[in-house]
């Protein structure tokens, strides 16, 4: 199972919106209801930001939103803030009930 | 509150085995899958497999098949990940994470991570 494809880096100015893509295949993202997004600050534990493609856990800002079209899922961060600077990983369940992560995207707030 | 507390850092020689524990509290241990994920220094997250604490069923990533074993001790609400025939490229932080009540769901709670260093 190959890793999902994410851009290595995305940047934006405070207040702007950015979108991170996560491209898989018909065997994972394309057929999955279980796409998740995680935020990880340096030296910290990953934090679940989006689950089941579009849902936000309690306590996660509504500036974070998720979507999916075909084999590509996306995470959008609106109203970008300095604290959003971190690494972001997508994950998806697969047709064999396994999990695959994306390679990660470094978000920089300019 | 949900907590996953992992065992401490380990230093192992190539060819040895390591067993990392993950003690769960604050929820019904047998109701949620436990996943193991690792992260090599400066690298991304890599899924290793899941274990169903209800019945001990497991599903391992192909890369780790034959080298990893995930088990649990239900009375003490602890999950274990055993990795053998260690190589230098197994040096990583190993995380346990609680999934949902189905295997495919995302991982909402994570342990603090256990650094395993493989070096001669």
Short mmCIF file of C-alpha atoms in Angstrom, two decimals:
data_model
loop_
_atom_site.label_atom_id
_atom_site.label_comp_id
_atom_site.label_asym_id
_atom_site.label_seq_id
_atom_site.Cartn_x
_atom_site.Cartn_y
_atom_site.Cartn_z
CA UNK A 1 0.00 0.00 0.00
CA UNK A 2 1.63 3.23 -1.11
CA UNK A 3 1.43 6.40 0.96
CA UNK A 4 -1.17 8.97 0.01
CA UNK A 5 0.22 11.93 -1.91
CA UNK A 6 0.36 15.34 -0.26
CA UNK A 7 2.22 18.51 -1.24
CA UNK A 8 5.41 18.87 0.74
CA UNK A 9 4.61 22.43 1.76
CA UNK A 10 1.88 25.02 1.65
CA UNK A 11 2.11 28.60 2.87
CA UNK A 12 -0.20 31.52 3.41
CA UNK A 13 -0.46 34.86 5.13
CA UNK A 14 -2.44 35.40 8.32
CA UNK A 15 -6.13 35.59 7.59
CA UNK A 16 -5.87 33.80 4.26
CA UNK A 17 -7.28 30.38 3.42
CA UNK A 18 -5.18 27.45 2.31
CA UNK A 19 -6.06 23.99 1.07
CA UNK A 20 -4.01 20.83 1.40
CA UNK A 21 -4.73 18.00 -0.99
CA UNK A 22 -4.43 14.28 -0.31
CA UNK A 23 -4.53 12.03 -3.35
CA UNK A 24 -5.02 8.31 -3.15
CA UNK A 25 -6.58 5.61 -5.28
CA UNK A 26 -9.84 3.77 -5.80
CA UNK A 27 -8.63 1.32 -3.16
CA UNK A 28 -8.38 3.87 -0.38
CA UNK A 29 -9.54 7.51 -0.52
CA UNK A 30 -11.85 6.83 -3.44
CA UNK A 31 -13.89 4.25 -1.54
CA UNK A 32 -13.38 5.37 2.04
CA UNK A 33 -15.79 7.12 4.39
CA UNK A 34 -12.93 7.28 6.89
CA UNK A 35 -10.52 9.98 5.80
CA UNK A 36 -8.86 11.80 8.71
CA UNK A 37 -6.54 14.76 9.08
CA UNK A 38 -3.96 15.25 11.83
CA UNK A 39 -2.00 18.28 12.95
CA UNK A 40 1.44 17.79 14.46
CA UNK A 41 3.58 20.51 15.96
CA UNK A 42 7.33 19.81 16.28
CA UNK A 43 8.05 17.31 19.02
CA UNK A 44 4.36 16.85 19.79
CA UNK A 45 1.82 14.09 19.43
CA UNK A 46 -0.45 14.14 16.37
CA UNK A 47 -3.87 15.69 16.98
CA UNK A 48 -7.00 14.63 15.13
CA UNK A 49 -8.48 17.62 13.30
CA UNK A 50 -10.98 16.01 10.90
CA UNK A 51 -12.51 12.53 10.87
CA UNK A 52 -14.92 10.72 8.57
CA UNK A 53 -13.97 13.13 5.73
CA UNK A 54 -15.82 16.18 7.04
CA UNK A 55 -16.36 15.96 10.80
CA UNK A 56 -14.54 18.01 13.43
CA UNK A 57 -13.87 16.58 16.90
CA UNK A 58 -15.10 18.62 19.81
CA UNK A 59 -12.75 21.49 20.52
CA UNK A 60 -11.30 21.81 17.02
CA UNK A 61 -11.80 25.24 15.49
CA UNK A 62 -14.41 25.56 12.76
CA UNK A 63 -11.69 27.21 10.67
CA UNK A 64 -10.71 23.65 9.74
CA UNK A 65 -12.86 21.82 7.22
CA UNK A 66 -12.56 18.66 5.17
CA UNK A 67 -13.95 17.44 1.89
CA UNK A 68 -13.47 14.72 -0.70
CA UNK A 69 -13.94 14.38 -4.43
CA UNK A 70 -13.12 11.13 -6.14
CA UNK A 71 -9.68 9.91 -5.07
CA UNK A 72 -8.65 13.25 -3.54
CA UNK A 73 -9.44 14.55 -0.08
CA UNK A 74 -8.76 18.11 1.01
CA UNK A 75 -8.23 20.03 4.22
CA UNK A 76 -8.99 23.74 4.18
CA UNK A 77 -7.79 26.11 6.88
CA UNK A 78 -9.55 29.44 6.75
CA UNK A 79 -8.49 32.58 8.60
CA UNK A 80 -4.94 31.27 8.86
CA UNK A 81 -3.30 31.94 12.23
CA UNK A 82 0.28 31.70 13.45
CA UNK A 83 -0.65 28.73 15.65
CA UNK A 84 -1.71 26.77 12.55
CA UNK A 85 1.92 26.45 11.49
CA UNK A 86 2.57 22.71 11.77
CA UNK A 87 2.77 19.49 9.81
CA UNK A 88 -0.50 18.03 8.56
CA UNK A 89 -1.13 14.40 7.66
CA UNK A 90 -4.08 12.81 5.97
CA UNK A 91 -5.01 9.18 6.45
CA UNK A 92 -7.54 6.87 4.90
CA UNK A 93 -8.87 3.43 5.48
CA UNK A 94 -8.31 1.00 2.62
CA UNK A 95 -10.32 -1.71 0.92
CA UNK A 96 -8.45 -4.27 3.09
CA UNK A 97 -9.46 -2.48 6.31
CA UNK A 98 -5.98 -1.12 6.82
CA UNK A 99 -4.87 2.48 7.21
CA UNK A 100 -2.54 4.51 5.05
CA UNK A 101 -1.08 7.94 5.81
CA UNK A 102 -0.03 10.71 3.52
CA UNK A 103 3.56 11.89 3.44
CA UNK A 104 2.72 15.07 5.33
CA UNK A 105 2.49 18.75 4.45
CA UNK A 106 4.36 21.51 6.23
CA UNK A 107 2.17 24.59 6.61
CA UNK A 108 4.02 27.86 6.96
CA UNK A 109 2.33 31.09 8.04
CA UNK A 110 4.15 33.92 6.35
CA UNK B 1 -10.64 11.40 30.44
CA UNK B 2 -9.14 9.08 27.87
CA UNK B 3 -5.44 8.46 28.42
CA UNK B 4 -2.89 6.24 26.75
CA UNK B 5 0.38 5.95 28.65
CA UNK B 6 3.29 4.25 26.93
CA UNK B 7 6.41 2.63 28.28
CA UNK B 8 9.75 4.41 28.30
CA UNK B 9 12.47 4.81 25.73
CA UNK B 10 14.45 1.78 24.62
CA UNK B 11 17.89 1.25 23.12
CA UNK B 12 18.34 -2.01 21.26
CA UNK B 13 21.01 -3.68 19.17
CA UNK B 14 20.33 -4.79 15.60
CA UNK B 15 18.65 -8.17 15.53
CA UNK B 16 17.07 -7.74 18.97
CA UNK B 17 13.38 -7.36 19.82
CA UNK B 18 11.45 -4.59 21.54
CA UNK B 19 8.10 -4.64 23.30
CA UNK B 20 6.27 -1.36 23.83
CA UNK B 21 3.30 -1.16 26.17
CA UNK B 22 0.31 1.18 26.06
CA UNK B 23 -1.87 1.41 29.17
CA UNK B 24 -5.35 2.72 28.47
CA UNK B 25 -7.68 4.40 30.93
CA UNK B 26 -10.81 6.53 30.98
CA UNK B 27 -12.91 4.42 28.60
CA UNK B 28 -14.06 0.87 27.89
CA UNK B 29 -10.83 -0.76 26.73
CA UNK B 30 -12.46 -3.55 24.73
CA UNK B 31 -14.73 -1.21 22.79
CA UNK B 32 -12.17 0.57 20.63
CA UNK B 33 -9.42 -0.52 18.28
CA UNK B 34 -5.79 0.21 19.12
CA UNK B 35 -3.51 1.25 16.27
CA UNK B 36 0.27 1.46 16.25
CA UNK B 37 1.95 4.19 14.23
CA UNK B 38 5.63 5.04 14.02
CA UNK B 39 7.59 8.11 13.01
CA UNK B 40 11.27 7.95 12.09
CA UNK B 41 13.37 11.05 12.88
CA UNK B 42 12.33 13.89 10.61
CA UNK B 43 9.93 11.65 8.69
CA UNK B 44 6.17 11.22 8.41
CA UNK B 45 3.70 8.95 10.12
CA UNK B 46 3.68 5.27 9.18
CA UNK B 47 0.82 2.96 10.10
CA UNK B 48 1.92 -0.44 11.42
CA UNK B 49 -1.33 -2.20 12.21
CA UNK B 50 -4.36 -2.48 14.46
CA UNK B 51 -5.52 -4.77 17.22
CA UNK B 52 -9.08 -5.34 18.40
CA UNK B 53 -8.92 -5.54 22.20
CA UNK B 54 -12.28 -7.32 22.28
CA UNK B 55 -11.02 -10.50 20.67
CA UNK B 56 -7.33 -9.96 19.94
CA UNK B 57 -7.80 -9.84 16.17
CA UNK B 58 -5.04 -8.04 14.31
CA UNK B 59 -4.29 -6.58 10.90
CA UNK B 60 -0.68 -5.69 10.11
CA UNK B 61 0.73 -3.55 7.33
CA UNK B 62 2.44 -5.78 4.79
CA UNK B 63 5.78 -4.12 5.50
CA UNK B 64 5.74 -5.46 9.07
CA UNK B 65 4.17 -8.87 8.49
CA UNK B 66 6.24 -11.55 10.18
CA UNK B 67 8.11 -9.07 12.38
CA UNK B 68 5.37 -7.44 14.45
CA UNK B 69 2.95 -8.83 16.99
CA UNK B 70 0.21 -6.81 18.66
CA UNK B 71 -1.41 -8.19 21.78
CA UNK B 72 -3.34 -7.08 24.81
CA UNK B 73 -3.86 -7.89 28.46
CA UNK B 74 -7.50 -7.00 29.00
CA UNK B 75 -7.63 -7.12 32.84
CA UNK B 76 -4.95 -4.43 33.02
CA UNK B 77 -6.23 -2.54 29.94
CA UNK B 78 -2.83 -2.62 28.28
CA UNK B 79 -1.89 -3.13 24.66
CA UNK B 80 1.52 -4.26 23.47
CA UNK B 81 3.49 -3.99 20.26
CA UNK B 82 6.36 -6.40 19.80
CA UNK B 83 8.80 -5.81 16.92
CA UNK B 84 11.60 -8.28 16.30
CA UNK B 85 14.69 -8.55 14.11
CA UNK B 86 15.30 -4.86 14.65
CA UNK B 87 17.31 -2.88 12.10
CA UNK B 88 18.78 0.58 12.28
CA UNK B 89 15.95 1.95 10.15
CA UNK B 90 13.48 0.86 12.85
CA UNK B 91 14.75 3.76 14.94
CA UNK B 92 11.62 5.82 15.47
CA UNK B 93 9.04 7.09 17.90
CA UNK B 94 6.31 4.49 18.24
CA UNK B 95 2.80 5.67 19.07
CA UNK B 96 -0.26 3.75 20.17
CA UNK B 97 -3.52 5.43 19.24
CA UNK B 98 -7.14 4.68 20.04
CA UNK B 99 -9.33 4.30 17.02
CA UNK B 100 -13.08 3.98 16.82
CA UNK B 101 -15.38 1.07 17.39
CA UNK B 102 -14.62 -0.05 13.86
CA UNK B 103 -11.18 -0.71 12.46
CA UNK B 104 -11.37 1.86 9.69
CA UNK B 105 -12.14 4.89 11.86
CA UNK B 106 -9.56 7.56 12.64
CA UNK B 107 -7.44 7.79 15.78
CA UNK B 108 -8.65 10.41 18.20
CA UNK B 109 -6.40 9.71 21.16
CA UNK B 110 -2.67 9.10 21.10
CA UNK B 111 -0.08 7.92 23.58
CA UNK B 112 2.90 10.14 24.28
CA UNK B 113 5.18 8.06 22.08
CA UNK B 114 8.08 5.73 22.84
CA UNK B 115 11.48 6.35 21.27
CA UNK B 116 13.14 3.15 20.15
CA UNK B 117 16.75 3.52 19.11
CA UNK B 118 18.44 0.68 17.26
CA UNK B 119 22.19 0.98 17.31
CA UNK B 120 25.19 -1.27 17.61
#
